XYZ file of C-alpha atoms in Angstrom:
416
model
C 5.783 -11.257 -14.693
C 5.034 -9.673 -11.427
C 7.663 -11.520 -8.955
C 8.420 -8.388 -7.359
C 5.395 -8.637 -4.952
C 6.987 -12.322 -3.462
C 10.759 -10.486 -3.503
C 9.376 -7.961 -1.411
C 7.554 -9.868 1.229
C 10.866 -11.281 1.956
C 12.282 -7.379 2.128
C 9.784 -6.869 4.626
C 10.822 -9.600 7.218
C 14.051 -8.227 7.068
C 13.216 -4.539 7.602
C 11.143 -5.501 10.961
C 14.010 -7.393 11.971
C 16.466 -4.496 11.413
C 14.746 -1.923 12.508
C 13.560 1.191 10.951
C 16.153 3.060 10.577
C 17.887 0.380 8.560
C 14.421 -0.206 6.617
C 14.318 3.328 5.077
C 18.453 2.699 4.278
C 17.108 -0.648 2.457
C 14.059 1.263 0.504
C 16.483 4.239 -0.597
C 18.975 1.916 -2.013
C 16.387 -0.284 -3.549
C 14.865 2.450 -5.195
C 17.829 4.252 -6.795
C 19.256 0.605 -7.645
C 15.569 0.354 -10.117
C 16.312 3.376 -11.563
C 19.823 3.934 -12.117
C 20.667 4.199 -15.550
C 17.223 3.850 -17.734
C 15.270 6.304 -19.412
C 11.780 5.552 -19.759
C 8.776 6.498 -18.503
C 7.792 4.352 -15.778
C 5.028 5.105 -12.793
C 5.685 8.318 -10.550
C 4.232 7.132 -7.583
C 6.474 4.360 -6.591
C 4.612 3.101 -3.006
C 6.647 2.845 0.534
C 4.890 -0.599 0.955
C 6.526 -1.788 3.840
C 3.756 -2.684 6.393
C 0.188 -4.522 5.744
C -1.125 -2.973 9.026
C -1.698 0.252 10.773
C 1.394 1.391 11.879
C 4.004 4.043 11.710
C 4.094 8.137 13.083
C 0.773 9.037 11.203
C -1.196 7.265 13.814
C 0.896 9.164 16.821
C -1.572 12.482 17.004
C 1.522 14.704 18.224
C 3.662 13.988 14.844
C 3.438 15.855 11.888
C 2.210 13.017 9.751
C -0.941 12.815 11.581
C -1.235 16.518 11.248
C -0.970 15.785 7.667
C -3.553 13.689 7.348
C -6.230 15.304 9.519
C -5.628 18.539 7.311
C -5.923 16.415 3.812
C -9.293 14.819 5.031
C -10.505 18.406 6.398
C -9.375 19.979 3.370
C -11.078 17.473 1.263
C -13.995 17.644 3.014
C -15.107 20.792 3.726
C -13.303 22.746 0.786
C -13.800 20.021 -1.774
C -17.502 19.101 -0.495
C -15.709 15.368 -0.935
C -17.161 11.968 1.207
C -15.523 10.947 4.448
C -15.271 7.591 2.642
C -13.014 9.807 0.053
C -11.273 11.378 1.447
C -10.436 8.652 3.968
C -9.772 6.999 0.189
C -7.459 9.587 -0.525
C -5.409 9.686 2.685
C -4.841 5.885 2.271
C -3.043 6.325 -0.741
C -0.738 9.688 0.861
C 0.157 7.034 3.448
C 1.197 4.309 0.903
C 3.311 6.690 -1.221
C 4.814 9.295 1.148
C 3.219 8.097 4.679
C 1.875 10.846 4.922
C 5.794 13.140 4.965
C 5.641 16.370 2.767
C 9.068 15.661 2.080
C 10.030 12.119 0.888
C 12.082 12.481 -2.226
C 12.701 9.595 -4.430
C 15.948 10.677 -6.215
C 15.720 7.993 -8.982
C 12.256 8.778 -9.924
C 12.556 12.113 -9.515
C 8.954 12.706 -7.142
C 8.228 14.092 -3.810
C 5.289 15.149 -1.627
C 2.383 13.447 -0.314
C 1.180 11.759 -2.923
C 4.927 11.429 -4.733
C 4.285 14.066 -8.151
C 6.838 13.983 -10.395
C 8.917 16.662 -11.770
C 10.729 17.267 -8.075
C 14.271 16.297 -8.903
C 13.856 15.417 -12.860
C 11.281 14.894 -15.218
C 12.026 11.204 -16.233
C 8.278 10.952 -15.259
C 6.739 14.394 -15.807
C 6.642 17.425 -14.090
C 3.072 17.258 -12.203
C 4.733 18.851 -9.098
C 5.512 22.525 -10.245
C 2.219 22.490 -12.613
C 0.262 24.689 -9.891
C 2.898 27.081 -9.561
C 3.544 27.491 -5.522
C 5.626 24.219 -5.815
C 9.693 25.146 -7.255
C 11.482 22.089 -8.449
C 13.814 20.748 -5.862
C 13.230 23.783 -3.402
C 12.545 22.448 -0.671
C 11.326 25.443 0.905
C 8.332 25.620 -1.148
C 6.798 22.125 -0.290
C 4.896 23.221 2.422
C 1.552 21.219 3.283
C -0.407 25.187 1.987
C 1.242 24.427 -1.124
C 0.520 20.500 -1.870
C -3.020 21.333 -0.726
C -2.954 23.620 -3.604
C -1.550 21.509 -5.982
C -4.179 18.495 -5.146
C -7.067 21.257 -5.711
C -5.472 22.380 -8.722
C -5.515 19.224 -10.195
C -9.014 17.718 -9.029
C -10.388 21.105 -10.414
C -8.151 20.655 -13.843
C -6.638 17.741 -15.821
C -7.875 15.055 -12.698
C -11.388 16.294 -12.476
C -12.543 12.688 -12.839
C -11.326 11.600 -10.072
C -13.017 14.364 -7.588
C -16.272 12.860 -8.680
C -15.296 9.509 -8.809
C -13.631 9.354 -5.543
C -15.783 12.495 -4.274
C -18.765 11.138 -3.889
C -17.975 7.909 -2.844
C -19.579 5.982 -0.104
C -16.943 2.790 0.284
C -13.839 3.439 2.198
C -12.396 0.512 -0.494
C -13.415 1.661 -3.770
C -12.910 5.208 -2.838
C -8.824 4.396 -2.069
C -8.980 1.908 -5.229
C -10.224 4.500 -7.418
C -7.709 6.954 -6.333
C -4.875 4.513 -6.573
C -6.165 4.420 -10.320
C -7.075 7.529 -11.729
C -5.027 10.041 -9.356
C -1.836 8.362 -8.687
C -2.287 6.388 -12.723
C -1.916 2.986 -11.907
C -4.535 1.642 -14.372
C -3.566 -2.002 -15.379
C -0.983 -2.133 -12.573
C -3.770 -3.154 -9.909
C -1.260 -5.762 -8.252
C 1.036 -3.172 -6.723
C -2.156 -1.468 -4.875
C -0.744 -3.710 -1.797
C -2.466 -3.818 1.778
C -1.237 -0.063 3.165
C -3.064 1.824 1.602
C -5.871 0.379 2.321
C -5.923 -0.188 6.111
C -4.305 3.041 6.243
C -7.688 4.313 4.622
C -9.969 2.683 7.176
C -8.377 3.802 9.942
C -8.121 8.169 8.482
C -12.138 6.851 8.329
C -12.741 5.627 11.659
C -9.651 8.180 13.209
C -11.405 11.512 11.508
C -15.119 10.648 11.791
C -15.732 9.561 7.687
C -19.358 7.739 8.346
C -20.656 11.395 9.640
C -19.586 13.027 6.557
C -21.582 12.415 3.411
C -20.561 14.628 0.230
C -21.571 17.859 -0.502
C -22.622 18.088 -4.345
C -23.259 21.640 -4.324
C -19.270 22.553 -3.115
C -18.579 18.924 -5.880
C -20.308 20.828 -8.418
C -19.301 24.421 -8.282
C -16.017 23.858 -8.009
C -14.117 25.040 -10.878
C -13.370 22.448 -13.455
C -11.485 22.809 -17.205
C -10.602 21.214 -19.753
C -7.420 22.873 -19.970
C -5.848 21.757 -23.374
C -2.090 22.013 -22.084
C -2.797 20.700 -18.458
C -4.038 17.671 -20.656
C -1.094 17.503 -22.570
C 1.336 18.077 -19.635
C -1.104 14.663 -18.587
C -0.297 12.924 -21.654
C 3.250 13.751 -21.458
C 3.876 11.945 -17.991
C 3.061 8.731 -19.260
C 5.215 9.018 -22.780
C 6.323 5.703 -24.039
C 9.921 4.788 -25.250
C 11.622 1.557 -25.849
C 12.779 -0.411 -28.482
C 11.244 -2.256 -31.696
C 11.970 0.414 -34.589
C 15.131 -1.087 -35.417
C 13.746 -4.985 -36.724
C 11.950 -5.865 -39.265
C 8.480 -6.993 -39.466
C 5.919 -8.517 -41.889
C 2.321 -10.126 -42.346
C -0.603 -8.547 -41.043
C -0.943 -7.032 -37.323
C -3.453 -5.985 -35.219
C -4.081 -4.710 -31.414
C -5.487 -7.560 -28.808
C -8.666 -5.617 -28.086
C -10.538 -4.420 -30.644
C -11.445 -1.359 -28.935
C -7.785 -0.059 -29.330
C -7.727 2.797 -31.935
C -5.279 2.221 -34.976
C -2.793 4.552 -33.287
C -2.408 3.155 -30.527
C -3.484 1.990 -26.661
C -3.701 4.898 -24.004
C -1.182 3.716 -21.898
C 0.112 5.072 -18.601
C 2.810 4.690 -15.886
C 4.141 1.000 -15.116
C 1.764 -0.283 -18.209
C 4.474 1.117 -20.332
C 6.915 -1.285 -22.006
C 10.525 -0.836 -20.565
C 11.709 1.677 -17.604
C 9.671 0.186 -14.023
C 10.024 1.234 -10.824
C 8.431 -1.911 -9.591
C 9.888 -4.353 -11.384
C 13.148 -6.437 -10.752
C 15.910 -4.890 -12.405
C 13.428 -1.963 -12.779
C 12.231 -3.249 -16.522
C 9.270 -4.220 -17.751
C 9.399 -6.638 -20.566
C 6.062 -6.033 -21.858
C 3.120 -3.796 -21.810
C -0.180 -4.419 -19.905
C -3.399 -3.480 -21.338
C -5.604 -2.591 -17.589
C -9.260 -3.826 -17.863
C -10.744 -0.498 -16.941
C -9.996 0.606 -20.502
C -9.593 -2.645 -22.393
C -11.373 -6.232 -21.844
C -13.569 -8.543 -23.727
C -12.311 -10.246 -26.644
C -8.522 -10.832 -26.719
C -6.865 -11.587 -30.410
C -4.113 -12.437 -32.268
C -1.939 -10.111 -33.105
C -0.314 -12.085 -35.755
C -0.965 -15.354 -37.515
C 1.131 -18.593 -35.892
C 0.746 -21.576 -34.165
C -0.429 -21.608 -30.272
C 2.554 -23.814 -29.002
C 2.017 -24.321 -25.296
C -0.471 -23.028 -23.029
C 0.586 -22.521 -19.410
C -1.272 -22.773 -16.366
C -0.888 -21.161 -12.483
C 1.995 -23.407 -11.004
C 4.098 -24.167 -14.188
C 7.378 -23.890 -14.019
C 6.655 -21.083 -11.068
C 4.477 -18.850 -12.950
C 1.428 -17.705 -11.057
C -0.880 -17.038 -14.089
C -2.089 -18.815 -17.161
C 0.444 -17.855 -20.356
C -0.686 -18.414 -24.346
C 2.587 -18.541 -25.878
C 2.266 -18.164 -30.229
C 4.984 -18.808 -32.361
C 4.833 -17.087 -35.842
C 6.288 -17.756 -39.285
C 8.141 -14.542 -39.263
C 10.217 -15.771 -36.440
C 8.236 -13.989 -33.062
C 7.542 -15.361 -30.056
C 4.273 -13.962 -28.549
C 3.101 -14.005 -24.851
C -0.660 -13.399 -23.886
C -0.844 -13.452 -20.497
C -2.523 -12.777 -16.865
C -5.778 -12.178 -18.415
C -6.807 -15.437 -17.812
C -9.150 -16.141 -14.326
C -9.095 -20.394 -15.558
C -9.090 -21.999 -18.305
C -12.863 -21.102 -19.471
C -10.985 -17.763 -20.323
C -9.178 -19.301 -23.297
C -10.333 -20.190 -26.635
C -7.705 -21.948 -28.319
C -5.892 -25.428 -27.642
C -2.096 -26.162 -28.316
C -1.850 -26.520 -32.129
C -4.343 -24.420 -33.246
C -2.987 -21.994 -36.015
C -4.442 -18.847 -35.978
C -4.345 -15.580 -38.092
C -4.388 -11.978 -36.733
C -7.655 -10.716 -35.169
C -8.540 -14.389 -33.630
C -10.214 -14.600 -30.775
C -7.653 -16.560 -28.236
C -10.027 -15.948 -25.023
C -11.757 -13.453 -23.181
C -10.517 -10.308 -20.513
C -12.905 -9.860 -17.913
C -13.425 -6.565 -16.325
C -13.357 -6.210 -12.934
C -16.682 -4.509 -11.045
C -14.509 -1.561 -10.532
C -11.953 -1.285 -13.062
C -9.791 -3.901 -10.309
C -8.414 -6.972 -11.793
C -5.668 -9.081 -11.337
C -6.383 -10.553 -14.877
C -5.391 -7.564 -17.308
C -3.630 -8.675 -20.288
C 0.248 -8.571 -20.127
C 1.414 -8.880 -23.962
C 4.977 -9.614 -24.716
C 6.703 -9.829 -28.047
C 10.230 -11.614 -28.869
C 12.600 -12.787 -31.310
C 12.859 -15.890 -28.891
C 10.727 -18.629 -30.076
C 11.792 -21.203 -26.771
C 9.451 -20.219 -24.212
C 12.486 -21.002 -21.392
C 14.502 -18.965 -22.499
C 12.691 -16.063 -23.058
C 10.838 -16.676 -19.399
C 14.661 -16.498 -17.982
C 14.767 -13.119 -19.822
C 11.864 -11.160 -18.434
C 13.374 -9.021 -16.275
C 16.689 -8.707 -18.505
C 16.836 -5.147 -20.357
C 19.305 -6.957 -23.080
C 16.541 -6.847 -26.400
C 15.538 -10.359 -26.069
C 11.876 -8.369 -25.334
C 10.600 -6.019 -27.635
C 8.212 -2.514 -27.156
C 4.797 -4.747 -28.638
C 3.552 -1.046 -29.126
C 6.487 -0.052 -31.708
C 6.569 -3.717 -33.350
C 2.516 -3.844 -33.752
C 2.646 -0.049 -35.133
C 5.086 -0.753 -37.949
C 3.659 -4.200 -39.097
C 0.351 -2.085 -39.160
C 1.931 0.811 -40.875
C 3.809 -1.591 -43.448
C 0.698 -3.470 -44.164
C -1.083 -0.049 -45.432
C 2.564 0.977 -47.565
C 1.327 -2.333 -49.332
């Protein structure tokens, strides 16, 4: 359910057309239009994707953006002991969020900086931005490129410490940016909104700041100070909460998660995987939630016993991914999709009846943790496929939190 991508290619004709002045008019109002009114958690890094080529102030060396980036990749480099491929990685990613401005608010989801933290203007997605210290909610004053050096060092040497190793020591330019798109800016299981910026923009901080000299330094990787500091972890947790609806209906029979691997309370979730609030999406909802491959793949079951109804392929009625659609005795309509790569992915045939831990097909991860074929799982109380398809980006119940219904059929199952 991922239109948004084709939408925006159309945006972008338009903004070359216009100009850029009228572009960043265009991106504002798109931007608070997704978030006006909801109050979910959704991603807080929502991308200025507006170019698939190397473009735009950063490469002029007299503006500050270049500055900007020449002092993230020295910083990075020499104080962090990190690759040039990472922090070329890293710099990518600053130029598809922020391009590379220390000051780029996005009112609706309440984020600013280089690499768009939340907490700047509200906390509808966290408060990463002040966790540091130098950095004072909306004071502008204080987001100075000292301070959101300090802040990225902070958290590589704190809740993020994963990522300076991951991304570190990396020696590809593309699975350097990749990585960071993943585990720094937490778009796990939302791989199709990584675009084309952030990745040219990536290869040319690499080829611009001299990357293929620089190989990491494990001694500065190593010694730098790392914790597992219990409430920078929680503060972690806290930016990808979930909300949504599904506690008011009632359910019955026996439930299960799609993966196996899921523990009984629950998927790890984060950002745009989250059922409801998106700041990607049309209408900025998100009908379902999507369980990325780089924590869950393999085996992908029932969730409940029904019938499989229809199975849909790339190309029917205009979807671009293969759909299992079940219909259950209970009265639910459940969608399995995008995990699919063809149809040797799938397991089951229309008509098949199946109970709740079947195997309906398999999710396969990607080589690193990148897949366009992560399993989006939706849950209705529409059993005609149409209709609910003409529903998916309408925040009006037809779609249900699967996280909220799965938990209390699970939890009424042991009352029993």
């Amino acid at each position: 359910m991922k239109n948004l991508k084709w939408w925006l290619t159309g945006l972008v004709t338009a903004i070359v057309a216009t100009g850029a002045i009228v572009g960043v008019m265009i991106f504002l109002l798109f931007s608070s239009v997704l978030n006006g009114g909801k109050d979910c958690d959704s991603s807080d890094n929502p991308s200025l994707e507006v170019s698939t080529g190397v473009s735009g102030s950063y490469t002029d060396k007299n503006s500050a953006e270049y500055k900007n980036g020449k002092a993230i990749f020295e910083f990075l480099t020499k104080e962090m002991g990190f690759s040039g491929a990472g922090a070329a990685g890293a710099i990518g990613n600053a130029i598809g969020e922020s391009g590379l401005k220390l000051h780029n608010p996005n009112p609706g989801g309440g984020v600013n900086g280089l690499f768009q933290w939340s907490g700047w203007s509200n906390t509808i997605n966290g408060s990463r931005i002040t966790s540091e210290g130098s950095i004072k909610a909306g004071d502008e004053s204080t987001l100075t490129l000292e301070n959101e050096l300090k802040l990225v060092k902070y958290e590589l040497t704190h809740g993020y410490s994963k990522v300076k190793h991951l991304v570190g020591k990396a020696t590809d330019v593309q699975t350097a940016t990749k990585n960071w798109f993943l585990y720094y800016e937490g778009m796990v299981g939302n791989e199709d909104q990584f675009g084309n910026l952030r990745e040219t923009g990536a290869q040319w901080a690499y080829k611009e700041f001299g990357g293929s000299a620089i190989t990491a330094n494990d001694n500065i990787l190593n010694n730098s100070i790392e914790t597992t500091d219990a409430s920078q972890r929680a503060q972690n947790d806290a930016d990808y909460a979930q909300c949504g609806n599904g506690n008011d209906i009632e359910v019955s029979g026996e439930w299960c998660w799609p993966f196996a691997s899921v523990p009984k309370e629950g998927p790890k979730l984060v950002g745009e995987q989250n059922y409801g609030k998106s700041d990607s999406r049309t209408n900025g909802y998100h009908d379902g939630v999507d369980f990325g491959d780089a924590l869950y793949s393999g085996d992908v079951r029932a969730i409940h016993s029904g019938k499989i109804v229809k199975i849909m392929k790339p190309n029917d009625s205009g979807l671009g991914f293969y759909l299992i659609w079940e219909i259950t005795d209970d009265g639910y309509g459940i969608a399995y999709q995008e995990f699919a790569s063809d149809m040797s992915d799938i397991s089951v045939k229309e008509g098949d009846i199946v109970n709740a831990g079947d195997k309906l097909g398999v999710s396969r991860k990607g080589d690193i943790g990148i897949n366009d074929t992560h399993l989006h799982l939706g849950i209705t109380k529409e059993k005609n496929l149409q209709k609910a398809l003409s529903k998916v980006f309408v925040d009006d119940g037809t779609w249900l939190d699967p996280v909220q219904v799965i938990k209390k059929g699970m939890d009424n199952s042991a009352d029993k």
